[in-house]
């Protein structure tokens, strides 16, 4: 008996010491996370996962239609005070913007960590394509942040502050200051250039920032920065050399539910498992969902003026409620979020188109106009694929290009930016928001401002 | 202890007298009030040393002088004297000494006499708990123990309450006390280990209050340090009932009652005509400002969209959402035992319906406790509890994340159009009553089976005690416990339901399983010599805590009829597991000299898997001393006034662990994915230095018994918590919103006062009073980064600022309504009013506008009995002063028109500014109000000061008969009315952080009950 008393504690303590080192079932330690190229490939996916995390105000939920909600053609068939109508009414405050800010920076932090770990891998050659993609993603995510939280360089907004740049792994107590707008766009274009210069990833890779997607986003960033020639060069390369093809009139309407459709250079994948549910654009554009993003009756009527234009079919007239559906929110709605083919809940699950080849054509047209090149040729190229019996025009104006963008890219997160970067005011029911207006820029989350103790300057209202 | 004193006293007196006379042989018996023989009772001839003990039948035989007086005494019973008067037979019927029962206190790893105890602890009988609530143990403690606050604002049956002992011990780590049942530390599962957030569920509800003999609250370091690491928030020791030797008793008790919303004034909305006027004004005001705010409609056009724009219909939806609910309770128990074996067995059933139609809580529980003496040196105790708990209800807002579910009770209430009728002319429920169009008729939403949450919880709690006595003074106790909880949570949103429509139905099953294995082995020593008593223990303990979680969900159901997972299409699966391990060595020494001078010390060393390898192990200790002045000769002159008087002091340390399992580890989560591919991402930054949160506790006080009728205890404590486990906010740029660190200090101070008095003690009338009072203060002492403020909580509504209380609300300060233009005004700088006012929320400066924790809390119980205990009345009043709450439902119901397009407003919101009503409480309503006066500000901070009648009980005890040894009938009211409240239109019961969630409000109940013992 006595012996047992002495032995027992010793046995238990020895056995239990290992038990004090416990590991989670759904995570691995940072040191062991990326030890192979396969791990690195998963880390690339992980950064997309975080950026498009299934919640409110991410680039796959309301922020995907941010520039539409704030643009001239949006209309709210219903308002239950959700984020979309608050964005549309420019009433988002610094208390509300946290997710838009956080998930992109969290994805960037994961990218920077993965880049550090990738440098330690043995097979650098096999790692290189993923490293190139990580740089391209870092550029894209900074670009998203810059369009939400900083002015567009060509807007003439007196606020010239950029965003906090995250180009490396930071300690958890790091407090960043805002870079200048120029430095912000230098990093964006620089990161995208790293991916382009690698020359890797030229094959189609749906949902991923391949070579062409890096080139595409760089052309947009150059356009936003006023680097017209650079924008034109990138857009031209995409149009001429990439494996993407403009939709035809025949396949235009089918494309919205397709994954990897002909002209989609970059899209965020949405699945039954990973989607933002009711924060998805599809739920906001459903008359039986939140119904907070419709198009204005004027915009609908304008598109219907030319029935030979296939894009007139991309909006729906739901202005009369079907019988037996009193909760139906009547109005005119975009049809670009019909749900991926085979999705369990279509309203939650439509891939977010980040860049389509038609945007490259429109960028080329705009950059050509601004550099004195042949802008009409680009616009004709697009319209031939949209309008039945289209006859080429000889010249185009900036208004033509803006209007073409409204028709082609509505509901895809572009329009308000197009207005503001061209010095135009967004005018819609009750609001006139010029490019120099504080409302064109979201407030940096209050938590960040509070934490920075004066080192992070808020956007003026 | 009392027996010892009695014997000593008797002996002393005997020496003084020392007389002798012609003796008789006197026989008799010693029984208790119920006629059970008391074996081993002492019968003395008064003023002599002559004494005998009773046999197993309670009989004795003693020789005594005809004029002698016999004294019978028995441990735990009041001694009785009877003159012999020349008789040959003298029978004693002894009464249980309630004071004695209170005198033994259950403490860490054992029990001891309260007079020997140098720490701070309060004990409540199980009866007192069960008399208040048969549903939940925590609810039964309200107002009964000083220094303990039970906070809950959720009236849903089965929901969780917060129990707070001596202030707030932590900022980020758990603030719940440690629960120990019969020596076994209960599952350390936190809420997230056991449930998804749709609905609050309290794990304490799995325990049947009727099985509880007593609950002891250990408050200071001397009492709790032996539990070391997890004792910083105090310890609650639950002791379950045991069988009694020599008695067999079968008891039944039953209750039936009805409950309803406690505060009838809470959550009242605008009536039909008021609502129409509000819509008209909100619409017109918005249209004038910018037609976009009212969707291009005028006020009249908006009001015309109401169900009945005529103003002739007015429905009070509050009474449709909240109704009267039935509660029932049945208990059957058996206690039996002989010298070797004692048994307690109990079966219980409780069903408490919720006041929201269609919700309920149900529990079946059983317990068997067996104590057996295998050999003179070996005792075995086996205890097994099993319970099945079921709840059904509706999603609530149990987390602080902003937003209120469409299908939550308060969500439905606020969105219901008061101009819509509940029923159609044909008697069916009217489907179209939602003003927002997003929800439905509460009867259809809640009382149909189209949308609900259900839980099925099984809990098995097993323990085995082995007690080996090597010698008189040395023994070994091994306590093994296994606590297994299986909680299945089911969610059903039918295709036609509000939340289910988009998914075409969702059925989900979440299975949570936790298993806690603990084993402690303790060597115990005690001895007495030359007036000194020494006891000591040394032991070790391991605790293994495992949690697993499985989720499966299906959507796309063919219709509302069936909700089995197989009926729908695959929606998602998930699963993970967690484990926490702890090991400890512990020891303590207690010493006293002649029951006059006491000293104790304890030590514990804990290692936990939740902490970084650099600081995983820590030591916790305490020292304490007491001086029983009433035992000093110089106090002899005032020995009645100071029947017992003891001063005591203690100092020591406790610890606390992070709630997360792997908070210190730098991690890549592998739970993500993109498209069909796996995704891993950096999910947690590393901190290998993450260590224990430590508190240093000082306690000083006295216990005073006056005239054997009045007990007073007064204590002061000072608890200084350092190395707080803190979710330090991080800049989003780092990739993290916060990281876990040991930062900052917190100070809790308080004064506790308890008084219990037998005011009148006549045979036909007794009146006793228990009163407790606590003054407390929790202050943030120091913060990281040079002490700069930390703003946290939903929308940044709280602040940690050095020198300010915990849970200080930090919000823009509302000045009021501008009587000229009807606009709301905030101070630009609340500290400097010269900077003027602003109409815009975003331009308003913030200041500390209140704190959640009250300064004073306590309770008062008065109990009266009449006609030899035949009738009794008792009532409990609780009070609290100095705290505030944040009224989250009020944020929705006082939106100044912002939500007029989707929600009704609270009834008091009718007092808004119009050109005719310029002296209004609220500004003019504007639909989609761009000023956002409704956002979180000082407007939503309300005082929780109140004096509340918690309980009133009327009892009738039927005199004993041959068959029935006890029969009691009673009527009880819980929360019957508010005596006084600073904010009459709100229920002031709120969670510890003062955040009033949008949940079912607190209820009141009226209950009839019966107890029968055979």
CSV table of N, CA and C in Angstrom, one decimal, chain A residues 5 9 12-13 16 19-30 33-34 39 42-43 45-46 48-50 79-80 82 93 95-96 98 102 105-106 109-110 113-114 169 171-172 174 207 267-269 271 274 278 283 290 326-327 344-345 348 429-430 448 450-451 453, chain B residues 290 292-293 295 406 432 437-438 470 499 502-503 540 542 555-556 576-577 579 581 583 607-609 616-617 662 664-675 677-682 685 729-737 739 788-789 791 795-796 841-842 928 935:
chain,number,residue,atom,x,y,z
A,5,UNK,N,1.6,4.4,-2.9
A,5,UNK,CA,1.4,5.9,-2.7
A,5,UNK,C,2.6,6.7,-3.2
A,9,UNK,N,2.2,9.0,-7.8
A,9,UNK,CA,2.4,10.3,-8.2
A,9,UNK,C,3.5,10.4,-9.3
A,12,UNK,N,2.1,9.1,-12.7
A,12,UNK,CA,1.1,10.0,-13.3
A,12,UNK,C,1.8,11.3,-13.8
A,13,UNK,N,2.7,11.8,-13.0
A,13,UNK,CA,3.4,13.1,-13.4
A,13,UNK,C,4.2,12.8,-14.7
A,16,UNK,N,1.9,12.5,-17.6
A,16,UNK,CA,1.1,13.6,-18.0
A,16,UNK,C,1.9,14.8,-18.5
A,19,UNK,N,1.3,15.3,-21.9
A,19,UNK,CA,-0.1,15.8,-22.1
A,19,UNK,C,-0.2,17.3,-22.0
A,20,UNK,N,0.8,18.0,-21.4
A,20,UNK,CA,0.7,19.4,-21.4
A,20,UNK,C,1.0,20.1,-22.7
A,21,UNK,N,1.4,19.3,-23.7
A,21,UNK,CA,1.6,19.8,-25.0
A,21,UNK,C,0.5,19.3,-25.9
A,22,UNK,N,-0.5,20.1,-26.0
A,22,UNK,CA,-1.7,19.7,-26.8
A,22,UNK,C,-1.7,20.5,-28.1
A,23,UNK,N,-2.2,19.8,-29.2
A,23,UNK,CA,-2.3,20.5,-30.4
A,23,UNK,C,-3.7,20.5,-30.9
A,24,UNK,N,-4.1,21.6,-31.6
A,24,UNK,CA,-5.5,21.6,-32.1
A,24,UNK,C,-5.7,20.6,-33.3
A,25,UNK,N,-7.0,20.3,-33.5
A,25,UNK,CA,-7.4,19.4,-34.5
A,25,UNK,C,-7.5,20.0,-35.9
A,26,UNK,N,-7.6,21.3,-35.9
A,26,UNK,CA,-7.9,22.0,-37.2
A,26,UNK,C,-6.8,23.0,-37.6
A,27,UNK,N,-5.7,22.9,-36.9
A,27,UNK,CA,-4.6,23.9,-37.2
A,27,UNK,C,-3.3,23.2,-37.0
A,28,UNK,N,-2.3,23.7,-37.7
A,28,UNK,CA,-0.9,23.3,-37.4
A,28,UNK,C,-0.1,24.4,-37.0
A,29,UNK,N,1.0,24.2,-36.4
A,29,UNK,CA,1.9,25.3,-35.9
A,29,UNK,C,2.5,26.0,-37.2
A,30,UNK,N,2.8,27.3,-37.0
A,30,UNK,CA,3.3,28.1,-38.1
A,30,UNK,C,4.6,27.4,-38.7
A,33,UNK,N,3.7,24.5,-40.9
A,33,UNK,CA,2.5,24.6,-41.9
A,33,UNK,C,2.9,24.5,-43.3
A,34,UNK,N,4.1,25.1,-43.7
A,34,UNK,CA,4.4,25.2,-45.1
A,34,UNK,C,5.8,24.5,-45.3
A,39,UNK,N,1.8,22.4,-49.7
A,39,UNK,CA,1.4,23.3,-48.6
A,39,UNK,C,1.3,24.7,-49.1
A,42,UNK,N,-1.8,25.3,-50.9
A,42,UNK,CA,-2.9,25.5,-50.0
A,42,UNK,C,-2.9,26.8,-49.3
A,43,UNK,N,-1.7,27.4,-49.1
A,43,UNK,CA,-1.6,28.7,-48.5
A,43,UNK,C,-2.2,29.8,-49.4
A,45,UNK,N,-4.6,29.2,-51.6
A,45,UNK,CA,-6.0,29.1,-51.4
A,45,UNK,C,-6.5,29.8,-50.1
A,46,UNK,N,-5.7,29.6,-49.1
A,46,UNK,CA,-6.1,30.1,-47.8
A,46,UNK,C,-6.2,31.6,-47.8
A,48,UNK,N,-7.1,33.5,-50.4
A,48,UNK,CA,-8.3,33.8,-51.1
A,48,UNK,C,-9.5,33.5,-50.1
A,49,UNK,N,-9.4,32.4,-49.4
A,49,UNK,CA,-10.5,32.1,-48.4
A,49,UNK,C,-10.7,33.2,-47.4
A,50,UNK,N,-9.6,33.8,-46.9
A,50,UNK,CA,-9.7,34.9,-45.9
A,50,UNK,C,-10.3,36.1,-46.6
A,79,UNK,N,-35.7,48.6,-48.2
A,79,UNK,CA,-34.6,48.9,-47.3
A,79,UNK,C,-35.0,48.3,-46.0
A,80,UNK,N,-34.2,47.3,-45.5
A,80,UNK,CA,-34.4,46.9,-44.2
A,80,UNK,C,-33.1,47.3,-43.4
A,82,UNK,N,-30.0,47.1,-44.2
A,82,UNK,CA,-28.8,46.3,-44.3
A,82,UNK,C,-27.7,47.2,-44.9
A,93,UNK,N,-20.6,54.5,-41.4
A,93,UNK,CA,-19.7,55.2,-40.6
A,93,UNK,C,-18.5,54.4,-40.2
A,95,UNK,N,-17.9,53.2,-37.6
A,95,UNK,CA,-18.3,52.0,-36.8
A,95,UNK,C,-18.6,50.8,-37.6
A,96,UNK,N,-18.8,51.0,-38.9
A,96,UNK,CA,-19.4,49.9,-39.7
A,96,UNK,C,-18.5,49.2,-40.7
A,98,UNK,N,-15.5,47.8,-40.5
A,98,UNK,CA,-14.4,46.9,-40.1
A,98,UNK,C,-14.1,45.7,-41.0
A,102,UNK,N,-10.7,44.6,-42.5
A,102,UNK,CA,-10.0,43.5,-41.8
A,102,UNK,C,-9.6,42.3,-42.7
A,105,UNK,N,-6.7,42.8,-45.1
A,105,UNK,CA,-5.4,42.9,-44.4
A,105,UNK,C,-5.0,41.5,-43.8
A,106,UNK,N,-6.0,40.8,-43.4
A,106,UNK,CA,-5.8,39.4,-42.8
A,106,UNK,C,-5.3,38.5,-43.9
A,109,UNK,N,-1.7,39.5,-44.6
A,109,UNK,CA,-0.8,39.0,-43.6
A,109,UNK,C,-0.4,37.6,-43.9
A,110,UNK,N,-1.4,36.8,-44.2
A,110,UNK,CA,-1.2,35.4,-44.5
A,110,UNK,C,-0.3,35.2,-45.7
A,113,UNK,N,3.2,36.0,-44.7
A,113,UNK,CA,3.8,34.9,-43.9
A,113,UNK,C,4.2,33.7,-44.9
A,114,UNK,N,3.3,33.5,-45.8
A,114,UNK,CA,3.5,32.4,-46.8
A,114,UNK,C,4.7,32.7,-47.6
A,169,UNK,N,5.7,40.7,-42.9
A,169,UNK,CA,5.1,40.2,-41.7
A,169,UNK,C,5.4,41.2,-40.6
A,171,UNK,N,5.0,42.4,-36.4
A,171,UNK,CA,4.7,42.0,-35.1
A,171,UNK,C,3.2,42.4,-34.7
A,172,UNK,N,2.6,41.7,-33.8
A,172,UNK,CA,1.2,41.9,-33.5
A,172,UNK,C,1.0,43.3,-32.9
A,174,UNK,N,2.2,46.0,-34.1
A,174,UNK,CA,2.6,47.0,-35.1
A,174,UNK,C,1.4,48.0,-35.4
A,207,UNK,N,-10.3,31.3,-61.0
A,207,UNK,CA,-10.3,31.8,-59.6
A,207,UNK,C,-9.0,32.1,-59.1
A,267,UNK,N,-12.0,35.7,-61.2
A,267,UNK,CA,-13.2,35.7,-60.4
A,267,UNK,C,-12.9,35.1,-59.1
A,268,UNK,N,-13.7,35.5,-58.1
A,268,UNK,CA,-13.6,34.9,-56.8
A,268,UNK,C,-14.6,33.7,-56.7
A,269,UNK,N,-14.1,32.5,-56.4
A,269,UNK,CA,-15.0,31.3,-56.4
A,269,UNK,C,-15.9,31.3,-55.2
A,271,UNK,N,-18.8,28.8,-53.4
A,271,UNK,CA,-19.4,27.4,-53.5
A,271,UNK,C,-20.4,27.2,-52.4
A,274,UNK,N,-18.5,27.7,-49.2
A,274,UNK,CA,-17.9,29.0,-48.9
A,274,UNK,C,-18.7,30.1,-49.7
A,278,UNK,N,-26.5,35.6,-46.8
A,278,UNK,CA,-27.4,36.8,-47.1
A,278,UNK,C,-26.7,38.0,-47.4
A,283,UNK,N,-28.3,37.8,-53.0
A,283,UNK,CA,-29.4,37.9,-52.1
A,283,UNK,C,-29.9,39.4,-52.1
A,290,UNK,N,-32.9,40.5,-49.6
A,290,UNK,CA,-32.9,41.8,-49.0
A,290,UNK,C,-33.3,42.9,-50.0
A,326,UNK,N,-46.9,38.6,-51.2
A,326,UNK,CA,-47.0,40.0,-50.7
A,326,UNK,C,-45.7,40.5,-50.2
A,327,UNK,N,-44.7,39.7,-49.9
A,327,UNK,CA,-43.4,40.2,-49.4
A,327,UNK,C,-42.4,40.4,-50.5
A,344,UNK,N,-26.5,25.1,-54.5
A,344,UNK,CA,-27.6,24.6,-53.7
A,344,UNK,C,-28.5,25.8,-53.3
A,345,UNK,N,-27.9,27.0,-53.1
A,345,UNK,CA,-28.7,28.2,-52.8
A,345,UNK,C,-28.2,29.2,-53.8
A,348,UNK,N,-27.1,32.8,-52.8
A,348,UNK,CA,-25.9,33.0,-52.0
A,348,UNK,C,-24.6,32.8,-52.8
A,429,UNK,N,-31.0,59.8,-57.1
A,429,UNK,CA,-32.1,60.3,-56.3
A,429,UNK,C,-31.6,60.9,-55.0
A,430,UNK,N,-31.6,62.2,-54.9
A,430,UNK,CA,-31.3,62.9,-53.7
A,430,UNK,C,-29.8,63.1,-53.4
A,448,UNK,N,-9.4,50.9,-35.6
A,448,UNK,CA,-8.0,51.2,-36.1
A,448,UNK,C,-7.6,52.6,-35.7
A,450,UNK,N,-8.8,54.4,-33.2
A,450,UNK,CA,-8.6,54.4,-31.8
A,450,UNK,C,-7.3,53.8,-31.3
A,451,UNK,N,-6.9,52.7,-32.0
A,451,UNK,CA,-5.7,51.9,-31.6
A,451,UNK,C,-4.5,52.7,-31.9
A,453,UNK,N,-3.9,55.8,-31.9
A,453,UNK,CA,-3.6,57.0,-31.1
A,453,UNK,C,-3.0,58.1,-31.9
B,290,UNK,N,-34.7,65.0,-47.9
B,290,UNK,CA,-34.2,64.4,-49.1
B,290,UNK,C,-35.2,63.3,-49.5
B,292,UNK,N,-35.0,60.9,-51.2
B,292,UNK,CA,-34.5,59.5,-51.2
B,292,UNK,C,-34.6,58.8,-49.9
B,293,UNK,N,-34.6,59.6,-48.8
B,293,UNK,CA,-34.7,59.0,-47.5
B,293,UNK,C,-36.0,58.3,-47.3
B,295,UNK,N,-37.8,57.1,-49.9
B,295,UNK,CA,-38.0,56.3,-51.1
B,295,UNK,C,-38.9,57.1,-52.0
B,406,UNK,N,-34.3,38.3,-37.6
B,406,UNK,CA,-35.7,38.6,-38.0
B,406,UNK,C,-36.6,37.7,-37.3
B,432,UNK,N,-50.0,38.2,-42.9
B,432,UNK,CA,-49.3,39.5,-43.3
B,432,UNK,C,-49.4,40.6,-42.3
B,437,UNK,N,-41.9,43.3,-43.9
B,437,UNK,CA,-42.0,42.3,-44.9
B,437,UNK,C,-41.0,41.2,-44.8
B,438,UNK,N,-40.2,41.2,-43.7
B,438,UNK,CA,-39.2,40.2,-43.5
B,438,UNK,C,-39.5,39.1,-42.5
B,470,UNK,N,-5.3,4.8,7.6
B,470,UNK,CA,-4.2,3.9,8.0
B,470,UNK,C,-4.1,3.8,9.5
B,499,UNK,N,-36.3,32.4,-42.0
B,499,UNK,CA,-34.9,32.2,-42.3
B,499,UNK,C,-34.6,31.1,-43.3
B,502,UNK,N,-34.6,31.4,-48.1
B,502,UNK,CA,-33.5,31.5,-49.0
B,502,UNK,C,-32.8,30.2,-49.3
B,503,UNK,N,-32.7,29.3,-48.3
B,503,UNK,CA,-32.0,28.0,-48.4
B,503,UNK,C,-32.9,26.9,-48.8
B,540,UNK,N,-2.0,15.1,-5.1
B,540,UNK,CA,-1.8,15.5,-6.5
B,540,UNK,C,-3.1,15.2,-7.3
B,542,UNK,N,-4.9,15.3,-11.4
B,542,UNK,CA,-4.8,15.5,-12.9
B,542,UNK,C,-6.2,15.7,-13.4
B,555,UNK,N,-30.0,21.2,-46.7
B,555,UNK,CA,-31.0,22.2,-47.1
B,555,UNK,C,-31.7,21.6,-48.4
B,556,UNK,N,-32.5,22.5,-49.0
B,556,UNK,CA,-33.3,22.1,-50.1
B,556,UNK,C,-34.2,21.0,-49.7
B,576,UNK,N,-14.5,19.2,-35.2
B,576,UNK,CA,-13.1,19.4,-34.6
B,576,UNK,C,-13.1,18.9,-33.2
B,577,UNK,N,-11.9,18.9,-32.6
B,577,UNK,CA,-11.8,18.4,-31.2
B,577,UNK,C,-10.8,19.3,-30.5
B,579,UNK,N,-8.5,19.7,-26.6
B,579,UNK,CA,-8.2,19.0,-25.3
B,579,UNK,C,-7.4,20.0,-24.4
B,581,UNK,N,-5.3,19.9,-20.7
B,581,UNK,CA,-4.8,19.0,-19.6
B,581,UNK,C,-4.2,19.8,-18.5
B,583,UNK,N,-2.2,19.4,-14.6
B,583,UNK,CA,-1.8,18.5,-13.5
B,583,UNK,C,-1.3,19.4,-12.3
B,607,UNK,N,0.2,23.0,-13.6
B,607,UNK,CA,0.7,23.1,-15.0
B,607,UNK,C,-0.4,22.9,-16.0
B,608,UNK,N,-0.5,23.8,-17.0
B,608,UNK,CA,-1.7,23.7,-17.9
B,608,UNK,C,-1.2,23.7,-19.4
B,609,UNK,N,-1.9,22.8,-20.1
B,609,UNK,CA,-1.6,22.8,-21.6
B,609,UNK,C,-2.0,24.0,-22.3
B,616,UNK,N,4.3,27.8,-18.2
B,616,UNK,CA,3.1,26.9,-18.1
B,616,UNK,C,2.9,26.5,-16.6
B,617,UNK,N,3.9,26.5,-15.8
B,617,UNK,CA,3.7,26.1,-14.4
B,617,UNK,C,3.7,27.3,-13.5
B,662,UNK,N,-5.6,26.9,-27.3
B,662,UNK,CA,-4.2,27.0,-27.9
B,662,UNK,C,-3.8,28.4,-28.1
B,664,UNK,N,-1.6,30.4,-27.1
B,664,UNK,CA,-0.2,30.8,-27.2
B,664,UNK,C,0.4,30.4,-28.5
B,665,UNK,N,-0.2,29.4,-29.2
B,665,UNK,CA,0.5,28.8,-30.3
B,665,UNK,C,0.4,29.7,-31.6
B,666,UNK,N,1.5,29.8,-32.3
B,666,UNK,CA,1.4,30.4,-33.6
B,666,UNK,C,0.8,29.3,-34.5
B,667,UNK,N,-0.3,29.6,-35.2
B,667,UNK,CA,-1.0,28.6,-35.9
B,667,UNK,C,-1.4,28.9,-37.4
B,668,UNK,N,-1.4,27.9,-38.2
B,668,UNK,CA,-2.0,28.0,-39.5
B,668,UNK,C,-3.3,27.2,-39.4
B,669,UNK,N,-4.4,27.8,-39.6
B,669,UNK,CA,-5.7,27.0,-39.6
B,669,UNK,C,-5.8,26.3,-40.9
B,670,UNK,N,-6.3,25.1,-40.8
B,670,UNK,CA,-6.5,24.3,-42.0
B,670,UNK,C,-8.0,24.1,-42.3
B,671,UNK,N,-8.8,24.9,-41.7
B,671,UNK,CA,-10.2,24.7,-41.8
B,671,UNK,C,-10.8,25.5,-43.0
B,672,UNK,N,-9.9,26.2,-43.7
B,672,UNK,CA,-10.5,27.0,-44.8
B,672,UNK,C,-10.5,26.2,-46.1
B,673,UNK,N,-10.9,26.9,-47.2
B,673,UNK,CA,-11.0,26.3,-48.5
B,673,UNK,C,-11.3,27.3,-49.5
B,674,UNK,N,-11.0,27.0,-50.7
B,674,UNK,CA,-11.3,28.0,-51.8
B,674,UNK,C,-11.7,27.1,-53.0
B,675,UNK,N,-12.9,27.4,-53.5
B,675,UNK,CA,-13.4,26.5,-54.6
B,675,UNK,C,-13.5,25.1,-54.0
B,677,UNK,N,-10.7,23.4,-53.4
B,677,UNK,CA,-9.3,23.2,-52.9
B,677,UNK,C,-9.2,23.4,-51.4
B,678,UNK,N,-8.3,22.8,-50.7
B,678,UNK,CA,-8.0,23.1,-49.3
B,678,UNK,C,-7.3,24.4,-49.2
B,679,UNK,N,-7.6,25.0,-48.1
B,679,UNK,CA,-6.9,26.3,-47.8
B,679,UNK,C,-6.3,26.3,-46.4
B,680,UNK,N,-5.1,26.8,-46.3
B,680,UNK,CA,-4.5,27.0,-44.9
B,680,UNK,C,-4.2,28.5,-44.8
B,681,UNK,N,-4.3,29.0,-43.6
B,681,UNK,CA,-4.0,30.4,-43.5
B,681,UNK,C,-3.5,30.7,-42.0
B,682,UNK,N,-2.7,31.8,-41.9
B,682,UNK,CA,-2.2,32.1,-40.6
B,682,UNK,C,-3.3,32.6,-39.8
B,685,UNK,N,-1.2,34.4,-33.9
B,685,UNK,CA,0.2,34.7,-33.7
B,685,UNK,C,0.8,34.0,-32.5
B,729,UNK,N,-6.2,44.4,-28.4
B,729,UNK,CA,-6.5,44.7,-29.7
B,729,UNK,C,-5.3,44.9,-30.6
B,730,UNK,N,-5.3,44.4,-31.8
B,730,UNK,CA,-4.2,44.6,-32.7
B,730,UNK,C,-4.7,45.3,-33.9
B,731,UNK,N,-3.8,46.0,-34.6
B,731,UNK,CA,-4.2,46.6,-35.9
B,731,UNK,C,-4.5,45.6,-36.9
B,732,UNK,N,-5.6,45.8,-37.6
B,732,UNK,CA,-6.0,44.8,-38.7
B,732,UNK,C,-4.8,44.6,-39.7
B,733,UNK,N,-4.0,45.6,-39.8
B,733,UNK,CA,-2.9,45.5,-40.7
B,733,UNK,C,-1.9,44.3,-40.4
B,734,UNK,N,-1.9,43.9,-39.1
B,734,UNK,CA,-1.1,42.8,-38.8
B,734,UNK,C,-1.7,41.5,-39.2
B,735,UNK,N,-3.0,41.5,-39.6
B,735,UNK,CA,-3.7,40.3,-39.9
B,735,UNK,C,-4.5,39.8,-38.8
B,736,UNK,N,-4.5,40.4,-37.6
B,736,UNK,CA,-5.2,39.9,-36.5
B,736,UNK,C,-6.0,41.1,-35.8
B,737,UNK,N,-7.1,40.8,-35.3
B,737,UNK,CA,-7.9,41.8,-34.6
B,737,UNK,C,-7.4,41.9,-33.2
B,739,UNK,N,-4.7,39.8,-30.0
B,739,UNK,CA,-3.8,38.7,-29.6
B,739,UNK,C,-3.9,38.5,-28.1
B,788,UNK,N,-2.5,53.6,-22.0
B,788,UNK,CA,-3.4,54.3,-22.9
B,788,UNK,C,-4.7,53.5,-22.9
B,789,UNK,N,-5.8,54.2,-23.2
B,789,UNK,CA,-7.1,53.6,-23.1
B,789,UNK,C,-7.3,52.5,-24.1
B,791,UNK,N,-10.4,50.7,-26.1
B,791,UNK,CA,-11.8,50.8,-26.4
B,791,UNK,C,-12.2,49.4,-27.0
B,795,UNK,N,-19.3,48.0,-31.3
B,795,UNK,CA,-19.2,49.4,-31.7
B,795,UNK,C,-18.3,50.3,-30.9
B,796,UNK,N,-17.4,49.6,-30.1
B,796,UNK,CA,-16.5,50.4,-29.3
B,796,UNK,C,-17.2,51.1,-28.1
B,841,UNK,N,-24.2,62.4,-35.4
B,841,UNK,CA,-23.6,61.4,-34.5
B,841,UNK,C,-22.1,61.3,-34.7
B,842,UNK,N,-21.7,61.2,-35.9
B,842,UNK,CA,-20.3,61.0,-36.2
B,842,UNK,C,-19.4,62.1,-35.7
B,928,UNK,N,-34.9,56.8,-42.3
B,928,UNK,CA,-33.5,56.6,-42.7
B,928,UNK,C,-32.7,57.8,-42.2
B,935,UNK,N,-27.8,56.0,-32.9
B,935,UNK,CA,-26.7,55.1,-32.7
B,935,UNK,C,-26.2,55.1,-31.2
